[in-house]
PDB file of C-alpha atoms in Angstrom:
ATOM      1  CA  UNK A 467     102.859 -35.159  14.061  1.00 45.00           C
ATOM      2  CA  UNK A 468      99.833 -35.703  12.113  1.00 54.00           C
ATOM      3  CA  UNK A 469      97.035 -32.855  11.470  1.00 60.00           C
ATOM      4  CA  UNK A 470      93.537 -33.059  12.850  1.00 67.00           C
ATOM      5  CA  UNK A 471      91.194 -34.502  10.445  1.00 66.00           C
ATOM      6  CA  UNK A 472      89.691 -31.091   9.000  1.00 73.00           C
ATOM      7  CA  UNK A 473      85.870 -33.344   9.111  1.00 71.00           C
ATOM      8  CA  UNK A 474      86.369 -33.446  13.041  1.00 71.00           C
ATOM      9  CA  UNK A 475      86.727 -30.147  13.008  1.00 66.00           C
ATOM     10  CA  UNK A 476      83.640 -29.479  11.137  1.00 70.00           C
ATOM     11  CA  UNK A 477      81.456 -31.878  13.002  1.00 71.00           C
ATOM     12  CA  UNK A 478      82.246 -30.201  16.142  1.00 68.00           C
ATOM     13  CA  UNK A 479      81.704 -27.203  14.820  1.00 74.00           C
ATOM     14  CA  UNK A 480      78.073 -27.974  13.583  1.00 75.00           C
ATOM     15  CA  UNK A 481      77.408 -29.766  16.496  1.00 72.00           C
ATOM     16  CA  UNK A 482      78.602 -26.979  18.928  1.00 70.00           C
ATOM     17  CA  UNK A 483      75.818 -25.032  16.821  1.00 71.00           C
ATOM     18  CA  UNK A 484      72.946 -27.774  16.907  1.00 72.00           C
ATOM     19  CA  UNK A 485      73.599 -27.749  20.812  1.00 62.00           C
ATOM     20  CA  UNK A 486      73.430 -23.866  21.368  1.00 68.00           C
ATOM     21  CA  UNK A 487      70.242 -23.981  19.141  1.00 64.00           C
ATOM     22  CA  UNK A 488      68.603 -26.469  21.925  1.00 58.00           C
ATOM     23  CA  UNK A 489      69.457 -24.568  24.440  1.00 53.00           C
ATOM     24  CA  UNK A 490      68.288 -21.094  23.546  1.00 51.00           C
ATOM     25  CA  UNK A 491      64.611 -23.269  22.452  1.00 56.00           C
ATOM     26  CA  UNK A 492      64.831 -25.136  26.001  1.00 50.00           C
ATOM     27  CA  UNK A 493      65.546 -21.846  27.883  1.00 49.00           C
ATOM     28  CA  UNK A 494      62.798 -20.225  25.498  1.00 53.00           C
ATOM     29  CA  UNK A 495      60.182 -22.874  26.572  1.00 57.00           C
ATOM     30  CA  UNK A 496      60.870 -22.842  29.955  1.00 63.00           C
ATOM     31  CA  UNK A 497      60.509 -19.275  30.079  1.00 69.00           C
ATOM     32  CA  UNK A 498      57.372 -19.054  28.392  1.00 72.00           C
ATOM     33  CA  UNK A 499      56.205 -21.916  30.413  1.00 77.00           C
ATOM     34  CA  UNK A 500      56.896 -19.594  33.382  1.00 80.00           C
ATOM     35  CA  UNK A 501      55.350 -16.707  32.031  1.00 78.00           C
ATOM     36  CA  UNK A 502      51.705 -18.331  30.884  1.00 79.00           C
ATOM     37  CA  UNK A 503      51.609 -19.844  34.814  1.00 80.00           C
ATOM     38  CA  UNK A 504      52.046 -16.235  36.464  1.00 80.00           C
ATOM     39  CA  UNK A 505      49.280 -15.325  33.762  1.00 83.00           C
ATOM     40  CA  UNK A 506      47.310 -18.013  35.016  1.00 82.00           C
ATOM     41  CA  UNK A 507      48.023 -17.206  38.650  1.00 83.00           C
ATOM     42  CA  UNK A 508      47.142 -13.156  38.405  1.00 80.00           C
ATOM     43  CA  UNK A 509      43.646 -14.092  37.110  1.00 80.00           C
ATOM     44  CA  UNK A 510      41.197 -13.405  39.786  1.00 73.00           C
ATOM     45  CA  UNK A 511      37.942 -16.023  39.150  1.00 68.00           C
ATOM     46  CA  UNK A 512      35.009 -14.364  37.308  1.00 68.00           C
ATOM     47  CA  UNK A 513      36.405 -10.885  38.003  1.00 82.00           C
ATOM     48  CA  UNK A 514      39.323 -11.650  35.888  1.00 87.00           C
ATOM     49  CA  UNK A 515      39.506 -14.203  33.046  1.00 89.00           C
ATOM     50  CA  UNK A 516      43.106 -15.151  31.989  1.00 88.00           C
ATOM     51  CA  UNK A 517      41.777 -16.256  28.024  1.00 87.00           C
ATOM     52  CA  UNK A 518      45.165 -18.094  27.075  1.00 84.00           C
ATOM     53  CA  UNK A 519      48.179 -17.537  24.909  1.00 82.00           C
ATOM     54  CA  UNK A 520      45.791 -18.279  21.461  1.00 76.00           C
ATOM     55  CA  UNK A 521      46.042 -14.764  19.940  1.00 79.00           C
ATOM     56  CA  UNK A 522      43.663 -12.846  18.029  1.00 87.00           C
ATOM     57  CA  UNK A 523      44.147 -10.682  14.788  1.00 85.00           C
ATOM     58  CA  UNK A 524      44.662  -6.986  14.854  1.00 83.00           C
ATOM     59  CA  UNK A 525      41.879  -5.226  13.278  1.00 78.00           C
ATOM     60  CA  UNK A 526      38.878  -7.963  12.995  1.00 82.00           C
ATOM     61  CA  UNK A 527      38.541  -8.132  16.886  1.00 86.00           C
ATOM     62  CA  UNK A 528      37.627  -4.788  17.231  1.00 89.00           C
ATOM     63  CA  UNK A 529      36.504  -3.403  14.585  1.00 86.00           C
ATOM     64  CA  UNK A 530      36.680   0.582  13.771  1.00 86.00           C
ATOM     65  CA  UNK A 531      39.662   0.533  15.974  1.00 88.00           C
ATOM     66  CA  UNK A 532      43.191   1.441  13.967  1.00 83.00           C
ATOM     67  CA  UNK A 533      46.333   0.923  16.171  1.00 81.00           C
ATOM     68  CA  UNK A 534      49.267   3.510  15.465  1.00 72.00           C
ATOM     69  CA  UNK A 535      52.332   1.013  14.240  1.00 61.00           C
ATOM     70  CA  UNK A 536      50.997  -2.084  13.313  1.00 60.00           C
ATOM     71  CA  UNK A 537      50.877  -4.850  10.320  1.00 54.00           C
ATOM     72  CA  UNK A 538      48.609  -6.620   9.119  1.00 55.00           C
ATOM     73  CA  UNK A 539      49.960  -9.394  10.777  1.00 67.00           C
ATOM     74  CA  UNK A 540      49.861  -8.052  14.222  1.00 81.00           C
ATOM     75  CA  UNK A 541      47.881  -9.831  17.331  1.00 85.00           C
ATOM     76  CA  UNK A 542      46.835 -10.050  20.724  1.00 89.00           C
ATOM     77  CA  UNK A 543      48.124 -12.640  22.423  1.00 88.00           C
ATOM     78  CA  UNK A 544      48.001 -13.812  26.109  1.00 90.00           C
ATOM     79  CA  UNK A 545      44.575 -11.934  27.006  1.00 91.00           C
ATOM     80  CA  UNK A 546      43.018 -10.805  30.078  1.00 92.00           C
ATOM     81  CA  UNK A 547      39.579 -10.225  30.243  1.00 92.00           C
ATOM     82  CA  UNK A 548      37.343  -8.083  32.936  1.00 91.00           C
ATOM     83  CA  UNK A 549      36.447  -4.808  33.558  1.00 88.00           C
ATOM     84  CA  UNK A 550      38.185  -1.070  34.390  1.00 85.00           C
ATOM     85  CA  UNK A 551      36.835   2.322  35.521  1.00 80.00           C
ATOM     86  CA  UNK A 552      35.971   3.802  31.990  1.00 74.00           C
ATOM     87  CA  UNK A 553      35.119   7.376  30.651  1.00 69.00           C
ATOM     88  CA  UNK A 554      32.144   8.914  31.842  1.00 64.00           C
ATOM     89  CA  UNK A 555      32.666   7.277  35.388  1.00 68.00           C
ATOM     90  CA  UNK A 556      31.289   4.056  34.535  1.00 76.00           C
ATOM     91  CA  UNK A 557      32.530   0.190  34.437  1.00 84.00           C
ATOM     92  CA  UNK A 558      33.523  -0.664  31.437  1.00 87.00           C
ATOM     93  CA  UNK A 559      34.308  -4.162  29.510  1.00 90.00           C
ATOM     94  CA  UNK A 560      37.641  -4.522  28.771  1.00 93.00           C
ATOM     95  CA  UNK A 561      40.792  -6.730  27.453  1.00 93.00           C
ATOM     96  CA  UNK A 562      44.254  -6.293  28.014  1.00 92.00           C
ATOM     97  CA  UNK A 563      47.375  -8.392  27.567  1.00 91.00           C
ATOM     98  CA  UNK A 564      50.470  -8.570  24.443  1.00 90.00           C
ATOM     99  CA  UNK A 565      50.523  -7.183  21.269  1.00 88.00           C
ATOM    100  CA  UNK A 566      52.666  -8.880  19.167  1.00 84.00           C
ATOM    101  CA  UNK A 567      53.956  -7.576  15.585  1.00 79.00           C
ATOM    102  CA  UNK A 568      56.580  -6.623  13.471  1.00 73.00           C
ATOM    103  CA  UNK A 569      58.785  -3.714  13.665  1.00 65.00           C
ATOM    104  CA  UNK A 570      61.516  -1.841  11.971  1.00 60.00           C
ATOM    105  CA  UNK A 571      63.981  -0.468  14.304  1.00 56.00           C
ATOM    106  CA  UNK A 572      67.269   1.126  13.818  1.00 54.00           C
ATOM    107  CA  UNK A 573      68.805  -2.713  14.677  1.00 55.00           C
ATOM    108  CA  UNK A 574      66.303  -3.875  11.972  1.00 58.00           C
ATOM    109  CA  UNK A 575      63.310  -5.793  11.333  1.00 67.00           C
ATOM    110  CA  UNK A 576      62.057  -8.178  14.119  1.00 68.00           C
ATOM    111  CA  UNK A 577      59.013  -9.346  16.226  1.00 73.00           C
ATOM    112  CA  UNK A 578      58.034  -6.666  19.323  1.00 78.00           C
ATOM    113  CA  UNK A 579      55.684  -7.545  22.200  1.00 81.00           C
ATOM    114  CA  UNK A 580      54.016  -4.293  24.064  1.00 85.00           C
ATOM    115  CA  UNK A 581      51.577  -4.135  26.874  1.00 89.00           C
ATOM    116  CA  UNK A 582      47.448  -2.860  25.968  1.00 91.00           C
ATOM    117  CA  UNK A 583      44.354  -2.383  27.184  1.00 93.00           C
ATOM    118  CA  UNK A 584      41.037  -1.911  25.122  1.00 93.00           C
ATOM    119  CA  UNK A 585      37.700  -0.590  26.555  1.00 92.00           C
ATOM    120  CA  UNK A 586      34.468  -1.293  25.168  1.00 92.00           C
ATOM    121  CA  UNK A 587      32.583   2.306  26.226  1.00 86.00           C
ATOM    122  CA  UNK A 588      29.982   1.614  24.210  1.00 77.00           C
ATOM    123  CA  UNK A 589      27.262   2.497  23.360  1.00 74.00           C
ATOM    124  CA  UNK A 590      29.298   5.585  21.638  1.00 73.00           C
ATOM    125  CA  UNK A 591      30.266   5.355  18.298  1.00 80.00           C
ATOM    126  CA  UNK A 592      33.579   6.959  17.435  1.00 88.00           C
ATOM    127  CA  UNK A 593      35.483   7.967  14.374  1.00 90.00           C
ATOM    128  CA  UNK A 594      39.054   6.860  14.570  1.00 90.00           C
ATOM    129  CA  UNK A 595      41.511   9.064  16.331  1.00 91.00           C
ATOM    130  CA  UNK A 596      45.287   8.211  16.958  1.00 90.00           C
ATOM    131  CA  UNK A 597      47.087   9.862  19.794  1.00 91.00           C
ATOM    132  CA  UNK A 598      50.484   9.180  19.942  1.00 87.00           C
ATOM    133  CA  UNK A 599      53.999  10.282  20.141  1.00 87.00           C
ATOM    134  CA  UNK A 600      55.583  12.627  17.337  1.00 82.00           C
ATOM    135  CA  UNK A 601      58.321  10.767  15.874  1.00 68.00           C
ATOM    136  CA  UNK A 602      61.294  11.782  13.675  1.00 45.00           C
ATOM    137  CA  UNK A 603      59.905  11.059  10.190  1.00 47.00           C
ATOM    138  CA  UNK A 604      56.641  12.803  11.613  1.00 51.00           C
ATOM    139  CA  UNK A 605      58.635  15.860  11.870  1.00 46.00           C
ATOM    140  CA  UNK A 606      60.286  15.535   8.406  1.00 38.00           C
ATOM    141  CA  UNK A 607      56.406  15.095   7.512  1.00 40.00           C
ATOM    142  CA  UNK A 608      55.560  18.346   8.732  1.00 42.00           C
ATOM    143  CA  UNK A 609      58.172  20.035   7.542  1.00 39.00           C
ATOM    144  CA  UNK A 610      56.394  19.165   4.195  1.00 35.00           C
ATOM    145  CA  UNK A 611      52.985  20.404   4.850  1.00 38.00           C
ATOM    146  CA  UNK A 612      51.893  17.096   5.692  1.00 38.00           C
ATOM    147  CA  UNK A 613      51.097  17.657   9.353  1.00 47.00           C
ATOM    148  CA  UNK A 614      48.285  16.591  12.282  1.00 69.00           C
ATOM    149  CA  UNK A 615      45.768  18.001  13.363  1.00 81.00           C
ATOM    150  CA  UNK A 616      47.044  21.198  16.271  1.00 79.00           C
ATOM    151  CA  UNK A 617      46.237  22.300  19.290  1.00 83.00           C
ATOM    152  CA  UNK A 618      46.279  25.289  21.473  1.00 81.00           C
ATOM    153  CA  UNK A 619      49.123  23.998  23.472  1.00 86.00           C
ATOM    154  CA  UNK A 620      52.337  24.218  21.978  1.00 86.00           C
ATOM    155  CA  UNK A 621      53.777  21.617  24.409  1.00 91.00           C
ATOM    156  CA  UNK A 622      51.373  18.852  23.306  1.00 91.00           C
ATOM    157  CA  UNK A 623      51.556  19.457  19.357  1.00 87.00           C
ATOM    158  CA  UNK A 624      55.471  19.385  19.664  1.00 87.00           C
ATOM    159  CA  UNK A 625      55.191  15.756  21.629  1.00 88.00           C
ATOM    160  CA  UNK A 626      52.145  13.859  20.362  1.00 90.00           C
ATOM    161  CA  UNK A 627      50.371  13.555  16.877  1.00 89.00           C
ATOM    162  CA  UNK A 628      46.829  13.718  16.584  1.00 91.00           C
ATOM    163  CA  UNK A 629      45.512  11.959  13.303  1.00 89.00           C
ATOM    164  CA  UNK A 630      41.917  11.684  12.155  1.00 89.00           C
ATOM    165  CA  UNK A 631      39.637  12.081   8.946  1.00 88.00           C
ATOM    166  CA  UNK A 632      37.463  13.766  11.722  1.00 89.00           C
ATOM    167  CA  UNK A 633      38.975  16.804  12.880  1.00 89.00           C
ATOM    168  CA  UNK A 634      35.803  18.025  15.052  1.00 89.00           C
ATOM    169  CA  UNK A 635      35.494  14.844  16.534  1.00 91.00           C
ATOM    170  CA  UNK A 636      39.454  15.091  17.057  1.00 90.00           C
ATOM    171  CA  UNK A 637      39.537  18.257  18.930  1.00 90.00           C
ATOM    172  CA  UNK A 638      36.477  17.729  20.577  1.00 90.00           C
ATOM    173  CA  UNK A 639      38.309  14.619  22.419  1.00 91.00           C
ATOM    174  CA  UNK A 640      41.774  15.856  22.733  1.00 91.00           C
ATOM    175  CA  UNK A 641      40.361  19.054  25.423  1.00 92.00           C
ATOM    176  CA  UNK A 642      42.670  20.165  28.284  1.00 92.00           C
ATOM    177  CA  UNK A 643      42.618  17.589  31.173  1.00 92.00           C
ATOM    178  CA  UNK A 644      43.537  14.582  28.441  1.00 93.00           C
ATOM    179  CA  UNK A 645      46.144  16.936  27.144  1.00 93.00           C
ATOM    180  CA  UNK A 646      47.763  16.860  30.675  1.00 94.00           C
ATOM    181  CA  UNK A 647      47.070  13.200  31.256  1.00 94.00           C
ATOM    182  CA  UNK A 648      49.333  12.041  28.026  1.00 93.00           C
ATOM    183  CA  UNK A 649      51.544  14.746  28.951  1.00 93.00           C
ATOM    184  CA  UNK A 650      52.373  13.303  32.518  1.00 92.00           C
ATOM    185  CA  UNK A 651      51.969   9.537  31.029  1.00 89.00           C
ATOM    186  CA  UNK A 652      55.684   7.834  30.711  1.00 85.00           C
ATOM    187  CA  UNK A 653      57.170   8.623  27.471  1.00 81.00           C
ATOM    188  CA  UNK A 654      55.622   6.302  24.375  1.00 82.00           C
ATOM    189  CA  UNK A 655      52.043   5.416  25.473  1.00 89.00           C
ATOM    190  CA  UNK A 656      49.782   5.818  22.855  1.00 90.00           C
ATOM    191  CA  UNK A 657      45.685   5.991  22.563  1.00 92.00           C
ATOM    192  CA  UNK A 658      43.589   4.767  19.603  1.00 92.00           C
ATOM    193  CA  UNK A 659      39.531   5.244  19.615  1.00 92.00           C
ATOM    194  CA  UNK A 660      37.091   3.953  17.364  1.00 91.00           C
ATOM    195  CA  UNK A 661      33.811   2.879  16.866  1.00 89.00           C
ATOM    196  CA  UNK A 662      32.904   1.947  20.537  1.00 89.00           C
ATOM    197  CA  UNK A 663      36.788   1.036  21.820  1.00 92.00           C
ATOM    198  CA  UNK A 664      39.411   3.102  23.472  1.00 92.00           C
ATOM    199  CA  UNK A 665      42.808   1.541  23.432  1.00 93.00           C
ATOM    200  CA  UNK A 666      45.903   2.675  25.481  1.00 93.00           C
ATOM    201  CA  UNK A 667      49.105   0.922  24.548  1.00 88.00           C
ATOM    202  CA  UNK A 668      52.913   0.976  25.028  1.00 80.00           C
ATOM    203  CA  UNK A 669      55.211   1.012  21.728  1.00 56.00           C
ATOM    204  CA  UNK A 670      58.626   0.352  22.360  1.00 52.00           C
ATOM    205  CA  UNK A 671      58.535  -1.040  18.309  1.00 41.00           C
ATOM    206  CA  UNK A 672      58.396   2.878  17.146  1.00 39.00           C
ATOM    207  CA  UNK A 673      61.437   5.077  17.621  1.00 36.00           C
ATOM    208  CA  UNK A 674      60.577   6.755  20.937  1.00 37.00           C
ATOM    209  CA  UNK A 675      63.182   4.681  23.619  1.00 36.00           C
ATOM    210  CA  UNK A 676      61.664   2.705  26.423  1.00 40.00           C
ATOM    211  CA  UNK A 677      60.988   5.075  29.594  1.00 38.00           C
ATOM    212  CA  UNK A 678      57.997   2.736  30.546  1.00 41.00           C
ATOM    213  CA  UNK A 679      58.283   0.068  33.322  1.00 41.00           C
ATOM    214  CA  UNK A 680      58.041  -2.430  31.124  1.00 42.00           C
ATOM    215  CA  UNK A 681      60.303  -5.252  30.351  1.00 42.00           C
ATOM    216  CA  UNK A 682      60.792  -5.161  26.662  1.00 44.00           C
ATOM    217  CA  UNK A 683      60.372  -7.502  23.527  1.00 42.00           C
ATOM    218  CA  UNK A 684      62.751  -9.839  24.014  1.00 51.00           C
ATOM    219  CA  UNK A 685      61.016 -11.635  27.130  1.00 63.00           C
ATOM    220  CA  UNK A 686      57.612 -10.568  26.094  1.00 79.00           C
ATOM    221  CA  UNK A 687      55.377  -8.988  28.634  1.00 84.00           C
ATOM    222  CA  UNK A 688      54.793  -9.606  32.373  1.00 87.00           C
ATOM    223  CA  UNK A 689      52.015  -9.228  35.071  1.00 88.00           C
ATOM    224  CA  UNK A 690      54.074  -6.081  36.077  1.00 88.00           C
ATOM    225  CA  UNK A 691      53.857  -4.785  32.753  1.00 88.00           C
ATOM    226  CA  UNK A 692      49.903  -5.524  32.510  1.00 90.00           C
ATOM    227  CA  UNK A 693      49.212  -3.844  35.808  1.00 89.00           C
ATOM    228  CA  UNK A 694      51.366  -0.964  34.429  1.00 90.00           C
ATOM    229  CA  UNK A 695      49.208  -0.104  31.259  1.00 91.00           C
ATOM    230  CA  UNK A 696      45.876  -0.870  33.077  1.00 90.00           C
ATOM    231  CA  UNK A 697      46.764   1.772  35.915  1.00 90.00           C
ATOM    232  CA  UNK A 698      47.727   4.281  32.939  1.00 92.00           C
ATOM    233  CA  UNK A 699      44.009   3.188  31.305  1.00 92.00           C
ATOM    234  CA  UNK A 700      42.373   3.983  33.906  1.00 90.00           C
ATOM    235  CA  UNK A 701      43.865   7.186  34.505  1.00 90.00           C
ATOM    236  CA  UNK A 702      43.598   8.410  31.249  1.00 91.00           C
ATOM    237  CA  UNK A 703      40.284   7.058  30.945  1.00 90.00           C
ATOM    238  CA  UNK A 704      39.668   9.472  33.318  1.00 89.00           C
ATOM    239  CA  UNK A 705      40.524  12.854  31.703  1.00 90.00           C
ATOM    240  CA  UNK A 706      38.418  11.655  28.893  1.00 88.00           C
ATOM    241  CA  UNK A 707      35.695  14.727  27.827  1.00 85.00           C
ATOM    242  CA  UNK A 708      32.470  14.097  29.896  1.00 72.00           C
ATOM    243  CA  UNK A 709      30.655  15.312  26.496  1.00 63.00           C
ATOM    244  CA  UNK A 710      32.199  12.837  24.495  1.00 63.00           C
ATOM    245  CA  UNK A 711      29.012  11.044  24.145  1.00 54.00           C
ATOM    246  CA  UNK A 712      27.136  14.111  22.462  1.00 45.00           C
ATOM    247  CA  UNK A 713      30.335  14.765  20.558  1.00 46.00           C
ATOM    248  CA  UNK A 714      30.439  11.716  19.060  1.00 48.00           C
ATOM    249  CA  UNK A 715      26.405  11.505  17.849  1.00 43.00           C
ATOM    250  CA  UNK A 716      26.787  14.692  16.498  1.00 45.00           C
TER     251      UNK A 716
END
């Protein structure tokens, strides 16, 4: 009884492989496909203007503004644009939709989508301030003297670091009623300010695990997941200090 030839065995092995390949692209590009039609679908005429999947770059969009986790190569993809209740109890400009960049996890590195929102509340100019959860090496950090910037409560300096060259500005922002807003938010939302921008964003790419409704990297983002972090905006938006403005011309 004659062997099989070891090349047919090797053919069908590398075509077995070329065949998964074109299914996980098909089943890729037919969920995307999906995806940028309920974007389409959730935009609401001139109140709401779905902008497209074309992304811009982190960091020369909106200038002054310094997002906690990302590269270089980070961007905003698939984005919304209209308007949300801002601080000060005024409409405000604003864009939300995916941030896309790379992350090092405990599975290693790889590409993470998260859900955000940035408000123009203009015309304030603000020094940058990062609000976001404390984190295992931040905690080996302070162990080392190298800590943020505290506050009264003890609850919200053990769960979220404050980092700024501009400590005044810092605690002059971070008062009471935003210290209870983060501290009833779901478990990894983060704020950024700067120059005239607030941004409120969802990192499931740093080490705090996923407690938000939100679907995760490996389908990207949905219109659940939008409607998620623009409810949290707006309610954190909210507890914002109604003398920010004076704080920050000072």
């Amino acid at each position: 009884m004659s062997g099989i030839d070891p090349w047919i065995v090797v053919l069908a092995m590398i075509g077995g492989s070329i065949a998964t390949l074109l299914l996980a692209r098909f089943r890729l590009t037919r969920r995307e496909r999906r995806r940028r039609a309920s974007f389409r679908a959730s935009a609401r005429g001139d109140t709401v203007r779905y902008l497209g999947p074309q992304g811009w770059k982190v960091g020369t969009r909106f200038p002054g503004l310094v997002l906690p986790f990302t590269r270089r190569d980070g961007r905003f993809t698939h984005v919304f644009e209209g308007a949300i209740e801002g601080p000060l109890g005024r409409r405000c400009r604003a864009w939300w939709g995916e941030l896309t960049y790379e992350s090092v996890t405990s599975a290693g590195r790889g590409t993470t989508s998260d859900a955000f929102v940035v408000v123009d509340v203009g015309p304030l100019v603000m020094p940058p301030v990062e609000i976001r959860p404390v984190e295992l090496g931040d905690r080996i950090a302070g162990a080392a003297g190298l800590d943020d910037i505290h506050f009264e409560s003890v609850e919200f300096s053990r769960k979220f670091n404050v980092l700024s060259a501009d400590r005044r500005f810092a605690w002059a922002l971070v008062e009471p009623p935003l210290m209870a807003a983060l501290l009833d938010a779901p478990p990894g939302l983060s704020v950024a300010v700067g120059g005239s921008w607030v941004a409120v964003l969802r990192l499931v790419g740093g080490a705090v695990p996923a407690a938000f409704p939100f679907s995760g990297s490996g389908g990207g983002v949905t219109v659940a997941d939008l409607d998620a972090i623009r409810d949290e905006a707006n309610r954190l938006l909210a507890s914002f200090p109604r003398t920010l403005s004076r704080s920050a011309a000072s």
